[in-house]
Amino acid sequence: MQLYSHMSTFPGPRATIAILAMAGGAALATAAGAQGRPLSLADAIAIADRRAYANRNATAAADAARGDAAGAWRGVLPSIGTEASVARTTDPIGAFGYQLQQRAVTPAAFAPDALNYPAGVTNYGAALVVAQPLVNADAWMGMRAARAAADASAAAARWTATSVRADVVQAYYGAIVAREMARAMAAAERAALEHVRAAEAAATNGFA
C-alpha cells in the first residue's frame, strides 16, 4: 500500500511541459503572420537579416568603412575652391595700382595732390582655384589602406549575417525539438497517471 501511496503523489511535470512548450512555440507562434500563418524558417531568416542587431551593427560598420575609403580620394583627386578678398588702402602706390586694376584712372588721378595724398581706395577680389596634387604618396597609401579596411568590414558583415542565419536555423529546429519533447513528456505524464490510477484501483479492490 505504501508503494501505491507513493506513486499516487507522482510529481507530474506540468510546469516543465509548460516551459518547454513555451520555448518550442515561441519561435513558431509568436511571429505568425497577419493571416495567422506560422513562422517558416525562410521567414525567420529574412526577419533576422533585416532586424538582427548584429547584422545592423556590422552593416553600419561596413558603410562607415566605405565612407572612409571614399573620403581618402580627397588627397588624390583635383580640388576646386573659391577665394575672396577685400582691401582698402591710402598708400599712394597701392591706391593708384587699385585704380589701374579697376580701370578707373582718369586725368584727375594724375594731379599731384591725388597722387601724393589719395583718398582711400577699396579693392575687391575673387578667384576660382583648381588644385591637382602631383605626387602624394601618403594619400595613395592611405587610400589603399582605407579600401582594404572597407573590404574587411564588408567581409565581416557577410560573415556576421551567415553566423546569424546559422543561429536562427539552430534556434528554429531547437524550438521544434523542444515542442516535440514537451508533447512526449505530456504523453509520458498521461501514461504515468494511468498507471497510478490502475495501481490504486488494484489496491482498492484487493488485487495488490
PDB file of C-alpha atoms in Angstrom:
ATOM      1  CA  MET A   1       0.000   0.000   0.000  1.00  0.00           C
ATOM      2  CA  GLN A   2       2.858   2.349   0.724  1.00  0.00           C
ATOM      3  CA  LEU A   3       4.133   1.802  -2.799  1.00  0.00           C
ATOM      4  CA  TYR A   4       0.865   2.889  -4.387  1.00  0.00           C
ATOM      5  CA  SER A   5       0.508   5.715  -1.941  1.00  0.00           C
ATOM      6  CA  HIS A   6       3.918   6.992  -3.044  1.00  0.00           C
ATOM      7  CA  MET A   7       3.012   6.562  -6.706  1.00  0.00           C
ATOM      8  CA  SER A   8      -0.169   8.499  -6.243  1.00  0.00           C
ATOM      9  CA  THR A   9       1.959  11.506  -5.347  1.00  0.00           C
ATOM     10  CA  PHE A  10       3.982  11.191  -8.547  1.00  0.00           C
ATOM     11  CA  PRO A  11       5.114  14.764  -9.376  1.00  0.00           C
ATOM     12  CA  GLY A  12       3.546  15.491 -12.752  1.00  0.00           C
ATOM     13  CA  PRO A  13       5.878  17.570 -14.967  1.00  0.00           C
ATOM     14  CA  ARG A  14       3.248  20.107 -15.947  1.00  0.00           C
ATOM     15  CA  ALA A  15       5.464  23.086 -15.131  1.00  0.00           C
ATOM     16  CA  THR A  16       8.317  21.615 -17.157  1.00  0.00           C
ATOM     17  CA  ILE A  17       5.976  20.851 -20.033  1.00  0.00           C
ATOM     18  CA  ALA A  18       4.646  24.389 -19.986  1.00  0.00           C
ATOM     19  CA  ILE A  19       8.157  25.826 -20.065  1.00  0.00           C
ATOM     20  CA  LEU A  20       9.229  23.582 -22.941  1.00  0.00           C
ATOM     21  CA  ALA A  21       6.040  24.277 -24.829  1.00  0.00           C
ATOM     22  CA  MET A  22       6.640  27.983 -24.475  1.00  0.00           C
ATOM     23  CA  ALA A  23      10.229  27.591 -25.635  1.00  0.00           C
ATOM     24  CA  GLY A  24       9.216  25.404 -28.518  1.00  0.00           C
ATOM     25  CA  GLY A  25       6.309  27.520 -29.573  1.00  0.00           C
ATOM     26  CA  ALA A  26       7.869  30.923 -29.075  1.00  0.00           C
ATOM     27  CA  ALA A  27       9.735  30.984 -32.358  1.00  0.00           C
ATOM     28  CA  LEU A  28       6.920  29.192 -34.179  1.00  0.00           C
ATOM     29  CA  ALA A  29       3.883  31.011 -32.866  1.00  0.00           C
ATOM     30  CA  THR A  30       4.969  34.492 -31.845  1.00  0.00           C
ATOM     31  CA  ALA A  31       5.845  35.538 -35.397  1.00  0.00           C
ATOM     32  CA  ALA A  32       2.638  34.371 -37.004  1.00  0.00           C
ATOM     33  CA  GLY A  33       1.738  36.467 -39.993  1.00  0.00           C
ATOM     34  CA  ALA A  34      -1.220  38.737 -40.409  1.00  0.00           C
ATOM     35  CA  GLN A  35      -3.261  35.689 -41.519  1.00  0.00           C
ATOM     36  CA  GLY A  36      -2.085  33.602 -38.569  1.00  0.00           C
ATOM     37  CA  ARG A  37       0.414  31.674 -40.675  1.00  0.00           C
ATOM     38  CA  PRO A  38       3.121  30.003 -38.530  1.00  0.00           C
ATOM     39  CA  LEU A  39       6.611  31.358 -38.952  1.00  0.00           C
ATOM     40  CA  SER A  40       8.609  29.407 -41.500  1.00  0.00           C
ATOM     41  CA  LEU A  41      12.362  29.014 -41.429  1.00  0.00           C
ATOM     42  CA  ALA A  42      12.715  31.227 -44.509  1.00  0.00           C
ATOM     43  CA  ASP A  43      10.640  33.944 -42.815  1.00  0.00           C
ATOM     44  CA  ALA A  44      12.716  33.671 -39.638  1.00  0.00           C
ATOM     45  CA  ILE A  45      15.947  34.070 -41.619  1.00  0.00           C
ATOM     46  CA  ALA A  46      14.514  37.029 -43.548  1.00  0.00           C
ATOM     47  CA  ILE A  47      13.469  38.744 -40.308  1.00  0.00           C
ATOM     48  CA  ALA A  48      16.926  38.158 -38.830  1.00  0.00           C
ATOM     49  CA  ASP A  49      18.577  39.591 -41.946  1.00  0.00           C
ATOM     50  CA  ARG A  50      16.568  42.795 -41.568  1.00  0.00           C
ATOM     51  CA  ARG A  51      16.323  43.252 -37.817  1.00  0.00           C
ATOM     52  CA  ALA A  52      19.111  41.370 -36.045  1.00  0.00           C
ATOM     53  CA  TYR A  53      21.231  43.790 -34.024  1.00  0.00           C
ATOM     54  CA  ALA A  54      24.475  42.068 -35.025  1.00  0.00           C
ATOM     55  CA  ASN A  55      23.579  42.422 -38.710  1.00  0.00           C
ATOM     56  CA  ARG A  56      22.627  46.081 -38.391  1.00  0.00           C
ATOM     57  CA  ASN A  57      25.765  46.850 -36.410  1.00  0.00           C
ATOM     58  CA  ALA A  58      28.025  45.071 -38.912  1.00  0.00           C
ATOM     59  CA  THR A  59      26.296  46.740 -41.862  1.00  0.00           C
ATOM     60  CA  ALA A  60      26.729  50.174 -40.274  1.00  0.00           C
ATOM     61  CA  ALA A  61      30.424  49.481 -39.691  1.00  0.00           C
ATOM     62  CA  ALA A  62      30.827  48.419 -43.335  1.00  0.00           C
ATOM     63  CA  ASP A  63      29.055  51.568 -44.542  1.00  0.00           C
ATOM     64  CA  ALA A  64      31.301  53.735 -42.375  1.00  0.00           C
ATOM     65  CA  ALA A  65      34.396  51.994 -43.738  1.00  0.00           C
ATOM     66  CA  ARG A  66      33.209  52.575 -47.298  1.00  0.00           C
ATOM     67  CA  GLY A  67      32.701  56.248 -46.464  1.00  0.00           C
ATOM     68  CA  ASP A  68      36.246  56.483 -45.115  1.00  0.00           C
ATOM     69  CA  ALA A  69      37.554  54.833 -48.285  1.00  0.00           C
ATOM     70  CA  ALA A  70      35.673  57.329 -50.430  1.00  0.00           C
ATOM     71  CA  GLY A  71      36.988  60.222 -48.350  1.00  0.00           C
ATOM     72  CA  ALA A  72      40.562  59.069 -48.928  1.00  0.00           C
ATOM     73  CA  TRP A  73      40.240  60.134 -52.578  1.00  0.00           C
ATOM     74  CA  ARG A  74      40.408  63.765 -51.474  1.00  0.00           C
ATOM     75  CA  GLY A  75      44.173  63.564 -51.324  1.00  0.00           C
ATOM     76  CA  VAL A  76      44.406  62.267 -54.900  1.00  0.00           C
ATOM     77  CA  LEU A  77      41.658  63.882 -56.948  1.00  0.00           C
ATOM     78  CA  PRO A  78      41.621  67.527 -58.045  1.00  0.00           C
ATOM     79  CA  SER A  79      40.035  70.023 -55.706  1.00  0.00           C
ATOM     80  CA  ILE A  80      38.125  73.190 -56.524  1.00  0.00           C
ATOM     81  CA  GLY A  81      37.799  76.140 -54.186  1.00  0.00           C
ATOM     82  CA  THR A  82      36.978  79.811 -54.155  1.00  0.00           C
ATOM     83  CA  GLU A  83      38.791  82.753 -52.700  1.00  0.00           C
ATOM     84  CA  ALA A  84      37.546  86.267 -51.946  1.00  0.00           C
ATOM     85  CA  SER A  85      39.322  89.338 -50.609  1.00  0.00           C
ATOM     86  CA  VAL A  86      38.579  92.931 -49.689  1.00  0.00           C
ATOM     87  CA  ALA A  87      41.369  95.503 -49.246  1.00  0.00           C
ATOM     88  CA  ARG A  88      41.352  99.262 -48.692  1.00  0.00           C
ATOM     89  CA  THR A  89      44.427 101.457 -48.675  1.00  0.00           C
ATOM     90  CA  THR A  90      45.583 105.072 -48.738  1.00  0.00           C
ATOM     91  CA  ASP A  91      49.120 104.186 -49.770  1.00  0.00           C
ATOM     92  CA  PRO A  92      49.904 106.194 -52.929  1.00  0.00           C
ATOM     93  CA  ILE A  93      51.314 103.252 -54.878  1.00  0.00           C
ATOM     94  CA  GLY A  94      48.679 100.840 -53.673  1.00  0.00           C
ATOM     95  CA  ALA A  95      45.790 103.232 -54.274  1.00  0.00           C
ATOM     96  CA  PHE A  96      46.977 104.070 -57.784  1.00  0.00           C
ATOM     97  CA  GLY A  97      47.512 100.379 -58.520  1.00  0.00           C
ATOM     98  CA  TYR A  98      43.973  99.547 -57.400  1.00  0.00           C
ATOM     99  CA  GLN A  99      42.652 102.270 -59.680  1.00  0.00           C
ATOM    100  CA  LEU A 100      44.582 100.773 -62.587  1.00  0.00           C
ATOM    101  CA  GLN A 101      43.215  97.289 -61.816  1.00  0.00           C
ATOM    102  CA  GLN A 102      39.683  98.686 -61.705  1.00  0.00           C
ATOM    103  CA  ARG A 103      40.172 100.613 -64.945  1.00  0.00           C
ATOM    104  CA  ALA A 104      39.184 103.742 -63.007  1.00  0.00           C
ATOM    105  CA  VAL A 105      42.158 106.033 -63.789  1.00  0.00           C
ATOM    106  CA  THR A 106      41.144 109.476 -65.049  1.00  0.00           C
ATOM    107  CA  PRO A 107      43.239 112.589 -65.842  1.00  0.00           C
ATOM    108  CA  ALA A 108      42.330 113.919 -62.420  1.00  0.00           C
ATOM    109  CA  ALA A 109      44.096 110.946 -60.838  1.00  0.00           C
ATOM    110  CA  PHE A 110      47.431 112.312 -62.095  1.00  0.00           C
ATOM    111  CA  ALA A 111      47.104 115.525 -60.123  1.00  0.00           C
ATOM    112  CA  PRO A 112      49.986 115.825 -57.633  1.00  0.00           C
ATOM    113  CA  ASP A 113      47.680 116.076 -54.616  1.00  0.00           C
ATOM    114  CA  ALA A 114      45.699 112.999 -55.759  1.00  0.00           C
ATOM    115  CA  LEU A 115      48.905 111.055 -56.314  1.00  0.00           C
ATOM    116  CA  ASN A 116      50.572 112.079 -53.064  1.00  0.00           C
ATOM    117  CA  TYR A 117      47.523 112.031 -50.803  1.00  0.00           C
ATOM    118  CA  PRO A 118      44.982 109.701 -52.375  1.00  0.00           C
ATOM    119  CA  ALA A 119      41.642 109.042 -50.816  1.00  0.00           C
ATOM    120  CA  GLY A 120      41.108 105.527 -49.601  1.00  0.00           C
ATOM    121  CA  VAL A 121      40.573 103.073 -52.445  1.00  0.00           C
ATOM    122  CA  THR A 122      38.781  99.767 -51.856  1.00  0.00           C
ATOM    123  CA  ASN A 123      39.604  96.765 -53.985  1.00  0.00           C
ATOM    124  CA  TYR A 124      37.549  93.564 -54.218  1.00  0.00           C
ATOM    125  CA  GLY A 125      38.932  90.293 -55.463  1.00  0.00           C
ATOM    126  CA  ALA A 126      37.548  86.830 -56.152  1.00  0.00           C
ATOM    127  CA  ALA A 127      39.093  83.715 -57.636  1.00  0.00           C
ATOM    128  CA  LEU A 128      38.257  80.131 -58.509  1.00  0.00           C
ATOM    129  CA  VAL A 129      41.137  77.848 -57.534  1.00  0.00           C
ATOM    130  CA  VAL A 130      41.653  74.381 -59.044  1.00  0.00           C
ATOM    131  CA  ALA A 131      44.387  72.267 -57.423  1.00  0.00           C
ATOM    132  CA  GLN A 132      45.714  68.918 -58.611  1.00  0.00           C
ATOM    133  CA  PRO A 133      48.125  67.042 -56.344  1.00  0.00           C
ATOM    134  CA  LEU A 134      51.059  65.827 -58.410  1.00  0.00           C
ATOM    135  CA  VAL A 135      52.691  63.342 -56.054  1.00  0.00           C
ATOM    136  CA  ASN A 136      51.019  62.499 -52.751  1.00  0.00           C
ATOM    137  CA  ALA A 137      52.384  59.155 -51.595  1.00  0.00           C
ATOM    138  CA  ASP A 138      50.736  59.425 -48.187  1.00  0.00           C
ATOM    139  CA  ALA A 139      47.328  59.895 -49.791  1.00  0.00           C
ATOM    140  CA  TRP A 140      47.804  56.889 -52.068  1.00  0.00           C
ATOM    141  CA  MET A 141      48.877  54.682 -49.170  1.00  0.00           C
ATOM    142  CA  GLY A 142      46.027  55.955 -47.046  1.00  0.00           C
ATOM    143  CA  MET A 143      43.566  55.266 -49.838  1.00  0.00           C
ATOM    144  CA  ARG A 144      44.822  51.713 -50.247  1.00  0.00           C
ATOM    145  CA  ALA A 145      44.589  51.140 -46.502  1.00  0.00           C
ATOM    146  CA  ALA A 146      41.067  52.577 -46.380  1.00  0.00           C
ATOM    147  CA  ARG A 147      39.950  50.367 -49.261  1.00  0.00           C
ATOM    148  CA  ALA A 148      41.427  47.308 -47.543  1.00  0.00           C
ATOM    149  CA  ALA A 149      39.612  48.248 -44.333  1.00  0.00           C
ATOM    150  CA  ALA A 150      36.355  48.669 -46.258  1.00  0.00           C
ATOM    151  CA  ASP A 151      36.779  45.240 -47.851  1.00  0.00           C
ATOM    152  CA  ALA A 152      37.490  43.718 -44.444  1.00  0.00           C
ATOM    153  CA  SER A 153      34.412  45.364 -42.930  1.00  0.00           C
ATOM    154  CA  ALA A 154      32.250  44.128 -45.792  1.00  0.00           C
ATOM    155  CA  ALA A 155      33.589  40.596 -45.328  1.00  0.00           C
ATOM    156  CA  ALA A 156      32.936  40.822 -41.591  1.00  0.00           C
ATOM    157  CA  ALA A 157      29.360  41.941 -42.273  1.00  0.00           C
ATOM    158  CA  ARG A 158      28.823  38.969 -44.597  1.00  0.00           C
ATOM    159  CA  TRP A 159      30.259  36.591 -42.035  1.00  0.00           C
ATOM    160  CA  THR A 160      28.065  38.083 -39.317  1.00  0.00           C
ATOM    161  CA  ALA A 161      24.981  37.613 -41.489  1.00  0.00           C
ATOM    162  CA  THR A 162      25.957  33.985 -42.133  1.00  0.00           C
ATOM    163  CA  SER A 163      26.538  33.374 -38.423  1.00  0.00           C
ATOM    164  CA  VAL A 164      23.185  34.904 -37.536  1.00  0.00           C
ATOM    165  CA  ARG A 165      21.464  32.698 -40.091  1.00  0.00           C
ATOM    166  CA  ALA A 166      23.154  29.632 -38.606  1.00  0.00           C
ATOM    167  CA  ASP A 167      21.969  30.679 -35.140  1.00  0.00           C
ATOM    168  CA  VAL A 168      18.441  31.151 -36.472  1.00  0.00           C
ATOM    169  CA  VAL A 169      18.433  27.673 -38.024  1.00  0.00           C
ATOM    170  CA  GLN A 170      19.734  26.149 -34.798  1.00  0.00           C
ATOM    171  CA  ALA A 171      17.180  28.007 -32.674  1.00  0.00           C
ATOM    172  CA  TYR A 172      14.341  27.208 -35.096  1.00  0.00           C
ATOM    173  CA  TYR A 173      14.910  23.477 -35.086  1.00  0.00           C
ATOM    174  CA  GLY A 174      15.756  23.580 -31.391  1.00  0.00           C
ATOM    175  CA  ALA A 175      12.315  25.062 -30.824  1.00  0.00           C
ATOM    176  CA  ILE A 176      10.745  22.252 -32.834  1.00  0.00           C
ATOM    177  CA  VAL A 177      12.665  19.649 -30.809  1.00  0.00           C
ATOM    178  CA  ALA A 178      11.600  21.357 -27.578  1.00  0.00           C
ATOM    179  CA  ARG A 179       7.988  21.327 -28.711  1.00  0.00           C
ATOM    180  CA  GLU A 180       8.134  17.630 -29.535  1.00  0.00           C
ATOM    181  CA  MET A 181       9.853  16.921 -26.200  1.00  0.00           C
ATOM    182  CA  ALA A 182       7.036  18.772 -24.457  1.00  0.00           C
ATOM    183  CA  ARG A 183       4.492  16.622 -26.278  1.00  0.00           C
ATOM    184  CA  ALA A 184       6.417  13.455 -25.402  1.00  0.00           C
ATOM    185  CA  MET A 185       6.598  14.478 -21.751  1.00  0.00           C
ATOM    186  CA  ALA A 186       2.897  15.234 -21.726  1.00  0.00           C
ATOM    187  CA  ALA A 187       2.183  11.772 -23.159  1.00  0.00           C
ATOM    188  CA  ALA A 188       4.516  10.215 -20.594  1.00  0.00           C
ATOM    189  CA  GLU A 189       2.715  12.053 -17.814  1.00  0.00           C
ATOM    190  CA  ARG A 190      -0.645  10.815 -19.031  1.00  0.00           C
ATOM    191  CA  ALA A 191       0.692   7.248 -19.192  1.00  0.00           C
ATOM    192  CA  ALA A 192       2.194   7.523 -15.699  1.00  0.00           C
ATOM    193  CA  LEU A 193      -1.061   8.850 -14.292  1.00  0.00           C
ATOM    194  CA  GLU A 194      -2.949   5.986 -15.919  1.00  0.00           C
ATOM    195  CA  HIS A 195      -0.533   3.509 -14.297  1.00  0.00           C
ATOM    196  CA  VAL A 196      -1.046   5.221 -10.961  1.00  0.00           C
ATOM    197  CA  ARG A 197      -4.813   5.052 -11.311  1.00  0.00           C
ATOM    198  CA  ALA A 198      -4.638   1.392 -12.324  1.00  0.00           C
ATOM    199  CA  ALA A 199      -2.410   0.562  -9.354  1.00  0.00           C
ATOM    200  CA  GLU A 200      -4.672   2.450  -6.960  1.00  0.00           C
ATOM    201  CA  ALA A 201      -7.710   0.663  -8.360  1.00  0.00           C
ATOM    202  CA  ALA A 202      -5.991  -2.713  -7.935  1.00  0.00           C
ATOM    203  CA  ALA A 203      -5.066  -1.864  -4.366  1.00  0.00           C
ATOM    204  CA  THR A 204      -8.570  -0.669  -3.611  1.00  0.00           C
ATOM    205  CA  ASN A 205     -10.118  -3.852  -4.983  1.00  0.00           C
ATOM    206  CA  GLY A 206      -7.647  -6.089  -3.133  1.00  0.00           C
ATOM    207  CA  PHE A 207      -5.762  -7.279  -6.179  1.00  0.00           C
ATOM    208  CA  ALA A 208      -2.467  -5.951  -4.888  1.00  0.00           C
TER     209      ALA A 208
END
